[in-house]
mmCIF file of C-alpha atoms and ligand atoms in Angstrom:
data_model
loop_
_atom_site.group_PDB
_atom_site.id
_atom_site.type_symbol
_atom_site.label_atom_id
_atom_site.label_comp_id
_atom_site.label_asym_id
_atom_site.label_seq_id
_atom_site.Cartn_x
_atom_site.Cartn_y
_atom_site.Cartn_z
ATOM 1 C CA MET C 1277 -2.688 8.262 22.332
ATOM 2 C CA CYS C 1278 0.880 8.643 21.091
ATOM 3 C CA ALA C 1279 3.080 11.548 22.164
ATOM 4 C CA PRO C 1280 4.414 13.619 19.248
ATOM 5 C CA PRO C 1281 7.044 11.388 17.619
ATOM 6 C CA ALA C 1282 9.655 14.130 17.246
ATOM 7 C CA ARG C 1283 12.522 12.104 18.677
ATOM 8 C CA THR C 1284 12.139 9.285 16.180
ATOM 9 C CA LEU C 1285 11.585 11.528 13.170
ATOM 10 C CA ASN C 1286 14.152 13.180 11.066
ATOM 11 C CA LEU C 1287 11.742 15.630 9.480
ATOM 12 C CA ALA C 1288 13.086 18.795 11.069
ATOM 13 C CA GLY C 1289 12.849 21.610 8.567
ATOM 14 C CA MET C 1290 11.385 19.390 5.842
ATOM 15 C CA ALA C 1291 7.855 19.122 4.501
ATOM 16 C CA TYR C 1292 7.501 15.343 4.208
ATOM 17 C CA LEU C 1293 4.779 14.655 1.632
ATOM 18 C CA ASP C 1294 5.603 11.039 0.775
ATOM 19 C CA HIS C 1295 3.446 9.146 3.271
ATOM 20 C CA ALA C 1296 2.395 6.499 0.739
ATOM 21 C CA ALA C 1297 6.048 5.437 0.436
ATOM 22 C CA THR C 1298 6.313 5.065 4.183
ATOM 23 C CA THR C 1299 5.039 6.974 7.172
ATOM 24 C CA PRO C 1300 6.962 7.704 10.376
ATOM 25 C CA MET C 1301 6.591 5.142 13.131
ATOM 26 C CA ARG C 1302 4.036 6.083 15.775
ATOM 27 C CA GLN C 1303 5.462 6.684 19.232
ATOM 28 C CA CYS C 1304 3.200 3.990 20.687
ATOM 29 C CA ALA C 1305 4.714 1.501 18.219
ATOM 30 C CA VAL C 1306 8.251 2.568 19.135
ATOM 31 C CA ASP C 1307 7.444 2.181 22.843
ATOM 32 C CA VAL C 1308 5.868 -1.249 22.404
ATOM 33 C CA TRP C 1309 8.753 -2.365 20.193
ATOM 34 C CA VAL C 1310 11.295 -1.314 22.819
ATOM 35 C CA GLU C 1311 9.247 -2.975 25.573
ATOM 36 C CA HIS C 1312 9.291 -6.319 23.739
ATOM 37 C CA SER C 1313 12.657 -6.092 22.012
ATOM 38 C CA GLY C 1314 14.000 -8.730 24.384
ATOM 39 C CA ALA C 1315 11.320 -11.267 23.413
ATOM 40 C CA LEU C 1316 12.886 -14.594 22.455
ATOM 41 C CA ASN C 1317 11.692 -17.400 20.172
ATOM 42 C CA ALA C 1318 7.895 -17.651 20.372
ATOM 43 C CA GLY C 1319 8.149 -21.267 19.188
ATOM 44 C CA SER C 1320 10.232 -22.462 22.126
ATOM 45 C CA PRO C 1321 8.448 -24.538 24.777
ATOM 46 C CA HIS C 1322 10.405 -23.103 27.743
ATOM 47 C CA ALA C 1323 9.287 -20.174 29.888
ATOM 48 C CA ALA C 1324 11.027 -17.503 27.769
ATOM 49 C CA GLY C 1325 9.403 -18.950 24.657
ATOM 50 C CA ARG C 1326 6.005 -19.035 26.308
ATOM 51 C CA ARG C 1327 6.381 -15.395 27.342
ATOM 52 C CA ALA C 1328 7.242 -14.425 23.761
ATOM 53 C CA ASN C 1329 4.362 -16.508 22.471
ATOM 54 C CA ALA C 1330 1.930 -14.754 24.815
ATOM 55 C CA VAL C 1331 3.009 -11.368 23.403
ATOM 56 C CA LEU C 1332 2.651 -12.722 19.858
ATOM 57 C CA ALA C 1333 -0.792 -14.180 20.590
ATOM 58 C CA ASP C 1334 -1.918 -10.841 22.011
ATOM 59 C CA ALA C 1335 -0.637 -9.014 18.890
ATOM 60 C CA ARG C 1336 -2.428 -11.510 16.674
ATOM 61 C CA GLU C 1337 -5.708 -11.005 18.531
ATOM 62 C CA ARG C 1338 -5.467 -7.242 18.329
ATOM 63 C CA VAL C 1339 -4.657 -7.226 14.616
ATOM 64 C CA ALA C 1340 -7.554 -9.630 14.014
ATOM 65 C CA ALA C 1341 -9.980 -7.432 15.975
ATOM 66 C CA ALA C 1342 -8.874 -4.307 14.099
ATOM 67 C CA LEU C 1343 -9.345 -5.951 10.680
ATOM 68 C CA GLY C 1344 -12.459 -8.099 11.140
ATOM 69 C CA ALA C 1345 -10.581 -11.392 11.073
ATOM 70 C CA ASP C 1346 -10.148 -14.353 13.420
ATOM 71 C CA PRO C 1347 -6.787 -14.504 15.221
ATOM 72 C CA VAL C 1348 -5.919 -17.790 13.478
ATOM 73 C CA GLU C 1349 -6.270 -15.990 10.130
ATOM 74 C CA VAL C 1350 -3.480 -13.512 10.959
ATOM 75 C CA VAL C 1351 -0.098 -14.500 9.488
ATOM 76 C CA PHE C 1352 2.855 -12.212 10.251
ATOM 77 C CA THR C 1353 5.302 -11.846 7.352
ATOM 78 C CA GLY C 1354 8.487 -9.883 6.652
ATOM 79 C CA SER C 1355 6.840 -7.279 4.361
ATOM 80 C CA GLY C 1356 3.778 -6.407 2.339
ATOM 81 C CA THR C 1357 5.674 -7.755 -0.651
ATOM 82 C CA GLU C 1358 6.038 -11.148 1.003
ATOM 83 C CA ALA C 1359 2.362 -11.210 2.055
ATOM 84 C CA ASN C 1360 1.362 -10.496 -1.559
ATOM 85 C CA ASN C 1361 3.665 -13.167 -2.956
ATOM 86 C CA ILE C 1362 2.203 -15.757 -0.590
ATOM 87 C CA GLY C 1363 -1.348 -14.684 -1.451
ATOM 88 C CA VAL C 1364 -0.854 -14.846 -5.228
ATOM 89 C CA ARG C 1365 1.548 -17.737 -5.592
ATOM 90 C CA GLY C 1366 0.253 -19.666 -2.570
ATOM 91 C CA LEU C 1367 -3.354 -19.616 -3.794
ATOM 92 C CA TYR C 1368 -2.184 -20.599 -7.265
ATOM 93 C CA LEU C 1369 -0.267 -23.570 -5.819
ATOM 94 C CA ALA C 1370 -3.256 -24.582 -3.693
ATOM 95 C CA SER C 1371 -5.532 -24.717 -6.744
ATOM 96 C CA GLY C 1372 -3.434 -25.549 -9.765
ATOM 97 C CA ILE C 1373 -6.042 -24.232 -12.262
ATOM 98 C CA PRO C 1374 -3.772 -22.806 -14.986
ATOM 99 C CA ARG C 1375 -5.476 -19.405 -15.030
ATOM 100 C CA VAL C 1376 -4.868 -16.252 -12.970
ATOM 101 C CA ILE C 1377 -6.770 -12.946 -13.055
ATOM 102 C CA SER C 1378 -5.333 -9.564 -12.076
ATOM 103 C CA THR C 1379 -5.155 -5.905 -13.086
ATOM 104 C CA PRO C 1380 -2.374 -4.105 -14.977
ATOM 105 C CA ILE C 1381 -2.146 -1.413 -12.256
ATOM 106 C CA GLU C 1382 -1.016 -3.660 -9.398
ATOM 107 C CA HIS C 1383 2.059 -2.838 -7.344
ATOM 108 C CA PRO C 1384 5.112 -4.891 -8.463
ATOM 109 C CA ALA C 1385 4.628 -7.044 -5.337
ATOM 110 C CA VAL C 1386 1.584 -8.526 -7.119
ATOM 111 C CA LEU C 1387 2.367 -7.714 -10.745
ATOM 112 C CA GLU C 1388 5.685 -9.563 -10.806
ATOM 113 C CA PRO C 1389 4.426 -12.846 -9.280
ATOM 114 C CA VAL C 1390 1.408 -12.728 -11.610
ATOM 115 C CA LYS C 1391 3.636 -12.120 -14.643
ATOM 116 C CA ALA C 1392 5.987 -14.909 -13.515
ATOM 117 C CA LEU C 1393 3.059 -17.338 -13.356
ATOM 118 C CA GLY C 1394 1.990 -16.087 -16.792
ATOM 119 C CA GLN C 1395 5.434 -16.781 -18.229
ATOM 120 C CA THR C 1396 5.611 -20.295 -16.831
ATOM 121 C CA VAL C 1397 2.430 -22.137 -15.860
ATOM 122 C CA ALA C 1398 -0.716 -20.058 -16.220
ATOM 123 C CA GLU C 1399 -2.721 -17.934 -18.616
ATOM 124 C CA VAL C 1400 -3.265 -14.418 -17.211
ATOM 125 C CA ALA C 1401 -6.502 -12.496 -17.772
ATOM 126 C CA TRP C 1402 -6.091 -8.747 -17.128
ATOM 127 C CA LEU C 1403 -9.104 -6.725 -15.991
ATOM 128 C CA PRO C 1404 -9.253 -3.488 -18.009
ATOM 129 C CA VAL C 1405 -8.740 -0.157 -16.248
ATOM 130 C CA GLY C 1406 -10.265 3.173 -17.323
ATOM 131 C CA ARG C 1407 -8.654 6.597 -17.634
ATOM 132 C CA ASP C 1408 -9.882 7.327 -14.104
ATOM 133 C CA GLY C 1409 -7.616 4.564 -12.739
ATOM 134 C CA HIS C 1410 -10.468 2.244 -11.725
ATOM 135 C CA VAL C 1411 -11.059 -1.322 -12.905
ATOM 136 C CA ARG C 1412 -14.055 -1.066 -15.227
ATOM 137 C CA ASP C 1413 -14.962 -4.455 -16.676
ATOM 138 C CA LEU C 1414 -15.180 -7.574 -14.529
ATOM 139 C CA ALA C 1415 -16.257 -10.066 -17.217
ATOM 140 C CA ALA C 1416 -12.975 -12.026 -17.022
ATOM 141 C CA LEU C 1417 -13.989 -13.049 -13.494
ATOM 142 C CA ASP C 1418 -16.859 -15.177 -14.785
ATOM 143 C CA GLU C 1419 -14.506 -17.958 -15.841
ATOM 144 C CA PRO C 1420 -12.845 -19.871 -12.951
ATOM 145 C CA ALA C 1421 -9.204 -19.221 -12.065
ATOM 146 C CA ALA C 1422 -6.738 -20.283 -9.373
ATOM 147 C CA VAL C 1423 -6.737 -16.756 -7.973
ATOM 148 C CA ALA C 1424 -7.941 -13.247 -8.792
ATOM 149 C CA ALA C 1425 -5.530 -10.626 -7.390
ATOM 150 C CA VAL C 1426 -6.920 -7.091 -7.181
ATOM 151 C CA MET C 1427 -5.643 -4.185 -5.096
ATOM 152 C CA TRP C 1428 -7.865 -2.301 -2.625
ATOM 153 C CA ALA C 1429 -6.328 1.056 -3.517
ATOM 154 C CA ASN C 1430 -3.657 1.996 -6.016
ATOM 155 C CA ASN C 1431 -0.346 3.146 -4.558
ATOM 156 C CA GLU C 1432 0.266 5.774 -7.276
ATOM 157 C CA THR C 1433 -3.124 7.418 -7.854
ATOM 158 C CA GLY C 1434 -4.874 6.313 -4.655
ATOM 159 C CA ALA C 1435 -7.847 5.058 -6.732
ATOM 160 C CA ILE C 1436 -10.016 2.713 -4.662
ATOM 161 C CA GLN C 1437 -10.973 -0.383 -6.640
ATOM 162 C CA PRO C 1438 -14.367 -2.161 -6.638
ATOM 163 C CA VAL C 1439 -13.160 -4.986 -4.383
ATOM 164 C CA GLY C 1440 -16.695 -5.914 -3.218
ATOM 165 C CA GLU C 1441 -17.894 -6.450 -6.796
ATOM 166 C CA VAL C 1442 -14.708 -8.326 -7.680
ATOM 167 C CA VAL C 1443 -15.196 -10.729 -4.760
ATOM 168 C CA GLU C 1444 -18.882 -11.242 -5.569
ATOM 169 C CA ARG C 1445 -18.222 -12.018 -9.214
ATOM 170 C CA ALA C 1446 -15.130 -14.184 -8.584
ATOM 171 C CA SER C 1447 -16.885 -16.124 -5.819
ATOM 172 C CA ALA C 1448 -19.750 -16.948 -8.181
ATOM 173 C CA ALA C 1449 -17.164 -18.692 -10.391
ATOM 174 C CA GLY C 1450 -15.488 -20.358 -7.381
ATOM 175 C CA THR C 1451 -12.314 -18.244 -7.690
ATOM 176 C CA PRO C 1452 -10.476 -17.233 -4.497
ATOM 177 C CA VAL C 1453 -9.576 -13.527 -4.308
ATOM 178 C CA HIS C 1454 -6.335 -12.030 -3.024
ATOM 179 C CA VAL C 1455 -6.531 -8.339 -2.118
ATOM 180 C CA ASP C 1456 -3.451 -6.136 -1.832
ATOM 181 C CA ALA C 1457 -4.704 -3.748 0.845
ATOM 182 C CA VAL C 1458 -1.249 -2.341 1.689
ATOM 183 C CA GLN C 1459 -2.266 1.266 0.946
ATOM 184 C CA ALA C 1460 -5.727 0.892 2.504
ATOM 185 C CA VAL C 1461 -5.199 -0.717 5.914
ATOM 186 C CA GLY C 1462 -5.038 1.927 8.640
ATOM 187 C CA HIS C 1463 -6.395 4.590 6.264
ATOM 188 C CA VAL C 1464 -9.905 3.418 5.337
ATOM 189 C CA PRO C 1465 -12.073 0.826 7.119
ATOM 190 C CA VAL C 1466 -11.019 -2.706 6.149
ATOM 191 C CA ASP C 1467 -13.071 -5.679 7.364
ATOM 192 C CA PHE C 1468 -11.673 -8.985 6.138
ATOM 193 C CA HIS C 1469 -14.766 -11.117 6.695
ATOM 194 C CA ALA C 1470 -17.144 -8.465 5.374
ATOM 195 C CA CYS C 1471 -15.132 -7.974 2.178
ATOM 196 C CA GLY C 1472 -15.151 -11.719 1.467
ATOM 197 C CA ALA C 1473 -11.557 -12.001 0.246
ATOM 198 C CA THR C 1474 -9.676 -15.287 0.669
ATOM 199 C CA THR C 1475 -6.356 -13.592 1.471
ATOM 200 C CA LEU C 1476 -5.462 -9.938 2.116
ATOM 201 C CA ALA C 1477 -2.063 -8.260 2.434
ATOM 202 C CA ALA C 1478 -1.110 -5.293 4.635
ATOM 203 C CA SER C 1479 2.169 -3.635 5.593
ATOM 204 C CA ALA C 1480 2.926 -2.129 9.008
ATOM 205 C CA HIS C 1481 5.120 0.742 7.805
ATOM 206 C CA LYS C 1482 2.226 2.253 5.827
ATOM 207 C CA PHE C 1483 0.224 2.941 9.016
ATOM 208 C CA GLY C 1484 2.926 3.887 11.507
ATOM 209 C CA GLY C 1485 4.234 0.454 12.431
ATOM 210 C CA PRO C 1486 7.775 -0.799 11.867
ATOM 211 C CA ARG C 1487 9.219 -1.275 8.402
ATOM 212 C CA GLY C 1488 9.873 -4.913 7.543
ATOM 213 C CA THR C 1489 6.636 -6.339 8.954
ATOM 214 C CA GLY C 1490 3.729 -7.470 6.830
ATOM 215 C CA ILE C 1491 0.389 -9.060 7.578
ATOM 216 C CA LEU C 1492 -1.322 -11.721 5.506
ATOM 217 C CA LEU C 1493 -4.915 -12.467 6.460
ATOM 218 C CA ALA C 1494 -5.660 -15.976 5.242
ATOM 219 C CA ARG C 1495 -8.923 -17.851 5.614
ATOM 220 C CA ARG C 1496 -8.767 -21.405 6.880
ATOM 221 C CA SER C 1497 -9.901 -22.689 3.488
ATOM 222 C CA PRO C 1498 -8.798 -22.414 0.792
ATOM 223 C CA ALA C 1499 -5.471 -21.567 2.437
ATOM 224 C CA PRO C 1500 -2.439 -20.573 0.367
ATOM 225 C CA LEU C 1501 0.394 -23.099 0.207
ATOM 226 C CA PRO C 1502 3.768 -21.790 1.427
ATOM 227 C CA VAL C 1503 6.164 -20.319 -1.124
ATOM 228 C CA VAL C 1504 9.160 -20.648 1.217
ATOM 229 C CA LEU C 1505 9.558 -23.927 3.062
ATOM 230 C CA GLY C 1506 10.895 -24.212 6.593
ATOM 231 C CA GLY C 1507 9.964 -24.723 10.214
ATOM 232 C CA GLY C 1508 6.211 -24.384 9.756
ATOM 233 C CA GLN C 1509 5.581 -21.237 11.816
ATOM 234 C CA GLU C 1510 2.464 -19.147 11.162
ATOM 235 C CA ARG C 1511 0.237 -22.139 10.241
ATOM 236 C CA GLY C 1512 2.957 -23.395 7.926
ATOM 237 C CA ILE C 1513 2.078 -20.534 5.568
ATOM 238 C CA ARG C 1514 5.102 -18.411 6.478
ATOM 239 C CA SER C 1515 8.042 -20.243 7.974
ATOM 240 C CA GLY C 1516 10.717 -18.371 9.916
ATOM 241 C CA THR C 1517 11.117 -17.261 13.515
ATOM 242 C CA VAL C 1518 8.567 -14.516 14.117
ATOM 243 C CA ASP C 1519 9.742 -11.007 15.062
ATOM 244 C CA VAL C 1520 7.631 -10.714 18.202
ATOM 245 C CA ALA C 1521 8.547 -7.102 19.043
ATOM 246 C CA SER C 1522 7.587 -5.951 15.546
ATOM 247 C CA ALA C 1523 4.332 -7.918 15.624
ATOM 248 C CA ALA C 1524 3.408 -6.219 18.922
ATOM 249 C CA ALA C 1525 4.399 -2.786 17.570
ATOM 250 C CA THR C 1526 2.323 -3.442 14.443
ATOM 251 C CA ALA C 1527 -0.733 -4.225 16.559
ATOM 252 C CA ALA C 1528 -0.262 -1.031 18.609
ATOM 253 C CA ALA C 1529 0.118 1.136 15.497
ATOM 254 C CA LEU C 1530 -2.871 -0.446 13.788
ATOM 255 C CA GLU C 1531 -5.121 -0.008 16.826
ATOM 256 C CA GLU C 1532 -4.213 3.655 17.046
ATOM 257 C CA ALA C 1533 -4.664 4.194 13.296
ATOM 258 C CA VAL C 1534 -8.114 2.608 13.414
ATOM 259 C CA ALA C 1535 -9.117 4.525 16.557
ATOM 260 C CA GLU C 1536 -8.275 7.924 15.057
ATOM 261 C CA MET C 1537 -9.357 7.098 11.499
ATOM 262 C CA GLY C 1538 -12.623 9.057 11.391
ATOM 263 C CA ARG C 1539 -11.065 12.318 12.557
ATOM 264 C CA GLU C 1540 -7.804 11.830 10.691
ATOM 265 C CA ARG C 1541 -9.435 11.008 7.356
ATOM 266 C CA ALA C 1542 -11.329 14.311 7.331
ATOM 267 C CA ARG C 1543 -8.205 16.264 8.306
ATOM 268 C CA VAL C 1544 -5.985 14.575 5.710
ATOM 269 C CA ARG C 1545 -8.607 14.974 2.974
ATOM 270 C CA GLY C 1546 -8.944 18.680 3.793
ATOM 271 C CA LEU C 1547 -5.182 19.176 3.427
ATOM 272 C CA ARG C 1548 -5.041 17.113 0.213
ATOM 273 C CA ASP C 1549 -7.975 19.047 -1.327
ATOM 274 C CA ALA C 1550 -6.350 22.368 -0.423
ATOM 275 C CA LEU C 1551 -3.159 21.171 -2.071
ATOM 276 C CA LEU C 1552 -4.929 20.093 -5.263
ATOM 277 C CA SER C 1553 -6.949 23.285 -5.637
ATOM 278 C CA GLY C 1554 -3.879 25.394 -4.838
ATOM 279 C CA VAL C 1555 -1.884 23.657 -7.579
ATOM 280 C CA ALA C 1556 -4.749 24.024 -10.082
ATOM 281 C CA ALA C 1557 -4.811 27.776 -9.380
ATOM 282 C CA ALA C 1558 -1.029 28.267 -9.499
ATOM 283 C CA VAL C 1559 0.258 26.027 -12.294
ATOM 284 C CA PRO C 1560 -0.867 26.078 -15.928
ATOM 285 C CA GLU C 1561 -1.598 22.786 -17.683
ATOM 286 C CA VAL C 1562 -1.673 20.427 -14.711
ATOM 287 C CA ILE C 1563 -3.412 17.054 -15.027
ATOM 288 C CA VAL C 1564 -4.749 15.421 -11.878
ATOM 289 C CA ALA C 1565 -4.673 11.621 -12.129
ATOM 290 C CA THR C 1566 -6.287 10.981 -8.738
ATOM 291 C CA GLN C 1567 -10.003 10.412 -9.361
ATOM 292 C CA GLU C 1568 -12.660 9.516 -6.777
ATOM 293 C CA PRO C 1569 -13.256 7.156 -5.143
ATOM 294 C CA ALA C 1570 -9.687 7.544 -3.875
ATOM 295 C CA LEU C 1571 -7.656 7.469 -0.678
ATOM 296 C CA ASP C 1572 -7.858 10.720 1.291
ATOM 297 C CA GLY C 1573 -4.160 11.574 1.248
ATOM 298 C CA HIS C 1574 -3.239 10.935 -2.405
ATOM 299 C CA ALA C 1575 -2.651 13.758 -4.890
ATOM 300 C CA HIS C 1576 -1.214 12.438 -8.125
ATOM 301 C CA MET C 1577 -0.461 15.159 -10.647
ATOM 302 C CA MET C 1578 1.217 15.448 -14.049
ATOM 303 C CA PHE C 1579 3.066 18.525 -15.285
ATOM 304 C CA PRO C 1580 3.569 17.858 -19.025
ATOM 305 C CA GLY C 1581 6.875 19.161 -20.336
ATOM 306 C CA ALA C 1582 8.607 18.846 -16.960
ATOM 307 C CA ASN C 1583 10.653 15.836 -15.889
ATOM 308 C CA ALA C 1584 9.798 14.198 -12.562
ATOM 309 C CA ASP C 1585 13.497 13.902 -11.688
ATOM 310 C CA ALA C 1586 13.974 17.647 -12.019
ATOM 311 C CA LEU C 1587 10.750 18.372 -10.108
ATOM 312 C CA ILE C 1588 11.830 16.169 -7.217
ATOM 313 C CA MET C 1589 15.325 17.632 -7.009
ATOM 314 C CA LEU C 1590 14.060 21.208 -7.102
ATOM 315 C CA LEU C 1591 11.423 20.477 -4.459
ATOM 316 C CA ASP C 1592 13.986 18.652 -2.332
ATOM 317 C CA ALA C 1593 16.243 21.703 -2.469
ATOM 318 C CA ALA C 1594 13.281 23.707 -1.160
ATOM 319 C CA GLY C 1595 12.869 21.265 1.758
ATOM 320 C CA ILE C 1596 9.892 19.398 0.290
ATOM 321 C CA GLU C 1597 9.914 15.611 -0.083
ATOM 322 C CA VAL C 1598 7.592 13.974 -2.615
ATOM 323 C CA ALA C 1599 7.693 10.937 -4.926
ATOM 324 C CA ALA C 1600 7.927 10.603 -8.679
ATOM 325 C CA GLY C 1601 4.822 9.257 -10.333
ATOM 326 C CA SER C 1602 7.035 7.328 -12.709
ATOM 327 C CA ALA C 1603 9.107 4.261 -11.913
ATOM 328 C CA CYS C 1604 12.834 4.521 -11.342
ATOM 329 C CA ALA C 1605 14.772 1.343 -12.103
ATOM 330 C CA SER C 1606 18.581 1.275 -12.153
ATOM 331 C CA GLY C 1607 18.748 5.064 -12.222
ATOM 332 C CA VAL C 1608 16.591 5.305 -15.363
ATOM 333 C CA VAL C 1609 13.206 6.998 -14.961
ATOM 334 C CA ARG C 1610 10.598 5.059 -16.895
ATOM 335 C CA MET C 1611 6.966 5.769 -17.552
ATOM 336 C CA SER C 1612 4.695 4.395 -14.849
ATOM 337 C CA HIS C 1613 2.826 1.248 -15.912
ATOM 338 C CA VAL C 1614 -0.207 2.641 -14.081
ATOM 339 C CA LEU C 1615 -0.297 5.892 -16.079
ATOM 340 C CA GLU C 1616 0.388 3.979 -19.286
ATOM 341 C CA THR C 1617 -2.590 1.704 -18.572
ATOM 342 C CA MET C 1618 -4.743 4.773 -17.872
ATOM 343 C CA GLY C 1619 -3.877 6.058 -21.352
ATOM 344 C CA PHE C 1620 -1.596 9.012 -20.576
ATOM 345 C CA THR C 1621 1.148 9.924 -23.026
ATOM 346 C CA GLU C 1622 4.852 9.656 -22.216
ATOM 347 C CA ARG C 1623 5.171 13.457 -22.217
ATOM 348 C CA GLU C 1624 2.407 13.686 -19.605
ATOM 349 C CA ALA C 1625 3.542 10.756 -17.488
ATOM 350 C CA MET C 1626 7.228 11.683 -17.315
ATOM 351 C CA GLY C 1627 6.260 14.814 -15.412
ATOM 352 C CA ALA C 1628 4.220 12.947 -12.793
ATOM 353 C CA LEU C 1629 4.492 13.621 -9.069
ATOM 354 C CA ARG C 1630 2.854 11.656 -6.272
ATOM 355 C CA VAL C 1631 2.257 13.911 -3.293
ATOM 356 C CA THR C 1632 0.844 12.073 -0.300
ATOM 357 C CA VAL C 1633 -0.435 13.739 2.837
ATOM 358 C CA GLY C 1634 -0.373 11.838 6.123
ATOM 359 C CA ARG C 1635 -0.452 11.844 9.880
ATOM 360 C CA THR C 1636 2.419 14.275 10.469
ATOM 361 C CA THR C 1637 1.384 16.687 7.667
ATOM 362 C CA THR C 1638 0.339 20.196 8.708
ATOM 363 C CA SER C 1639 -1.190 23.086 6.771
ATOM 364 C CA ASP C 1640 2.292 24.695 6.883
ATOM 365 C CA ASP C 1641 3.628 21.761 4.833
ATOM 366 C CA VAL C 1642 0.894 22.257 2.241
ATOM 367 C CA GLU C 1643 1.502 26.017 2.118
ATOM 368 C CA ARG C 1644 5.200 25.429 1.656
ATOM 369 C CA PHE C 1645 4.505 23.104 -1.267
ATOM 370 C CA LEU C 1646 2.088 25.597 -2.821
ATOM 371 C CA ALA C 1647 4.548 28.464 -2.421
ATOM 372 C CA ALA C 1648 7.189 26.490 -4.318
ATOM 373 C CA ILE C 1649 5.374 24.453 -6.973
ATOM 374 C CA ALA C 1650 4.721 27.089 -9.680
ATOM 375 C CA GLY C 1651 8.381 28.194 -9.773
ATOM 376 C CA VAL C 1652 9.621 24.602 -9.610
ATOM 377 C CA VAL C 1653 7.433 23.512 -12.552
ATOM 378 C CA GLU C 1654 8.489 26.572 -14.558
ATOM 379 C CA ARG C 1655 12.190 25.789 -14.021
ATOM 380 C CA ALA C 1656 11.741 22.074 -14.726
ATOM 381 C CA ARG C 1657 9.833 22.836 -17.924
ATOM 382 C CA ALA C 1658 12.515 25.302 -19.028
ATOM 383 C CA ALA C 1659 15.194 22.650 -18.344
ATOM 384 C CA GLY C 1660 13.167 20.065 -20.293
ATOM 385 C CA ALA C 1661 12.848 22.386 -23.285
ATOM 386 C CA ILE C 1662 16.635 22.798 -23.666
HETATM 387 N N1 PLP U 736 1.514 -3.144 -2.328
HETATM 388 C C1 PLP U 736 1.310 -1.821 -2.397
HETATM 389 C C2 PLP U 736 0.018 -1.304 -2.973
HETATM 390 C C3 PLP U 736 2.290 -0.935 -1.951
HETATM 391 O O1 PLP U 736 2.090 0.396 -2.030
HETATM 392 C C4 PLP U 736 3.495 -1.451 -1.421
HETATM 393 C C5 PLP U 736 4.581 -0.539 -0.973
HETATM 394 O O2 PLP U 736 4.707 0.573 -1.440
HETATM 395 C C6 PLP U 736 3.645 -2.847 -1.343
HETATM 396 C C7 PLP U 736 2.637 -3.655 -1.813
HETATM 397 C C8 PLP U 736 4.890 -3.462 -0.776
HETATM 398 O O3 PLP U 736 4.903 -3.348 0.633
HETATM 399 P P1 PLP U 736 6.291 -3.485 1.435
HETATM 400 O O4 PLP U 736 7.019 -2.197 1.266
HETATM 401 O O5 PLP U 736 5.884 -3.714 2.860
HETATM 402 O O6 PLP U 736 6.996 -4.648 0.865
#
């Protein structure tokens, strides 16, 4: 079990409630990374290369065991974004059917490649999403497509999507399924073979591994074609010299996350539920966007009349770190595409906060948030009314 990661954290005095954005690296991952930081090129045939390759092979086996995959199906990438791009675009390239299926609530790592295919070579069928943030009509899956890309759990609301039904229905039409499981892996049980997906993306920094390391699980067939061409590492699916130390640290973090999942899920859910009921009691006119089934740590709330920018700055000044539930591009806060799809108004969505509880969160952090939120919303609403 990891020692408390105090040395590697910079959370002193802050209540960090943004674990869905990234979560602090586990001490075991830091230790393993340091241990293997001298690993050289795992593709070299000499002794140093063979040593690096042995560490990489071990990491691959451990990731596979933790996620119900075969070691050969584990492809290390440079991010969850890259894993998603390979899944979506690679499966499209492997098939060539000019049709792609996805949902309008995907993370940009899936949404943008899907839209790009839609603007150039393919027709895109969007699965409709209800006001509860869950995909609700799978009929578009009955017609074959090159790929159906559906997320396991939404990064904003935490809503868990019906991935099993999606795979069943898509498979009946012969369509491979790519699952963006970046928010799910390490937090809820994920079994690649049992879920039936063709490819699945994960990201180490969401479960206490290093930032800048992704995982793509890819079945032997149909396998995605590469989207970046090069030396042919990682089955030719992801070229580039593999970061062996980060792969090993990812495996260590994932094993620990999976080992403590049962206990940790209940603890995190208890803190999240206390936070949600505390906010409901303290703040008038709050709308909770997170609807079950959802990830245990997500609390997505809207405070109509307040602006998310103001909420975040006021909370930050009180030592509380959370995320906006609306997208910020080039300094301009825009309505979240997820909330828009769910049917919320601009006034509601512009006051959206995503508060995510995680491994380092304590009841003191939740109490601190609850002590501050009513006053913060009142001030942000007053500022918005000017
Ligand atoms: N997919 C989802 C659902 C995410 O939440 C994120 C990151 O927030 C990504 C993909 C991108 O992962 P990465 O930050 O590793 O590129």
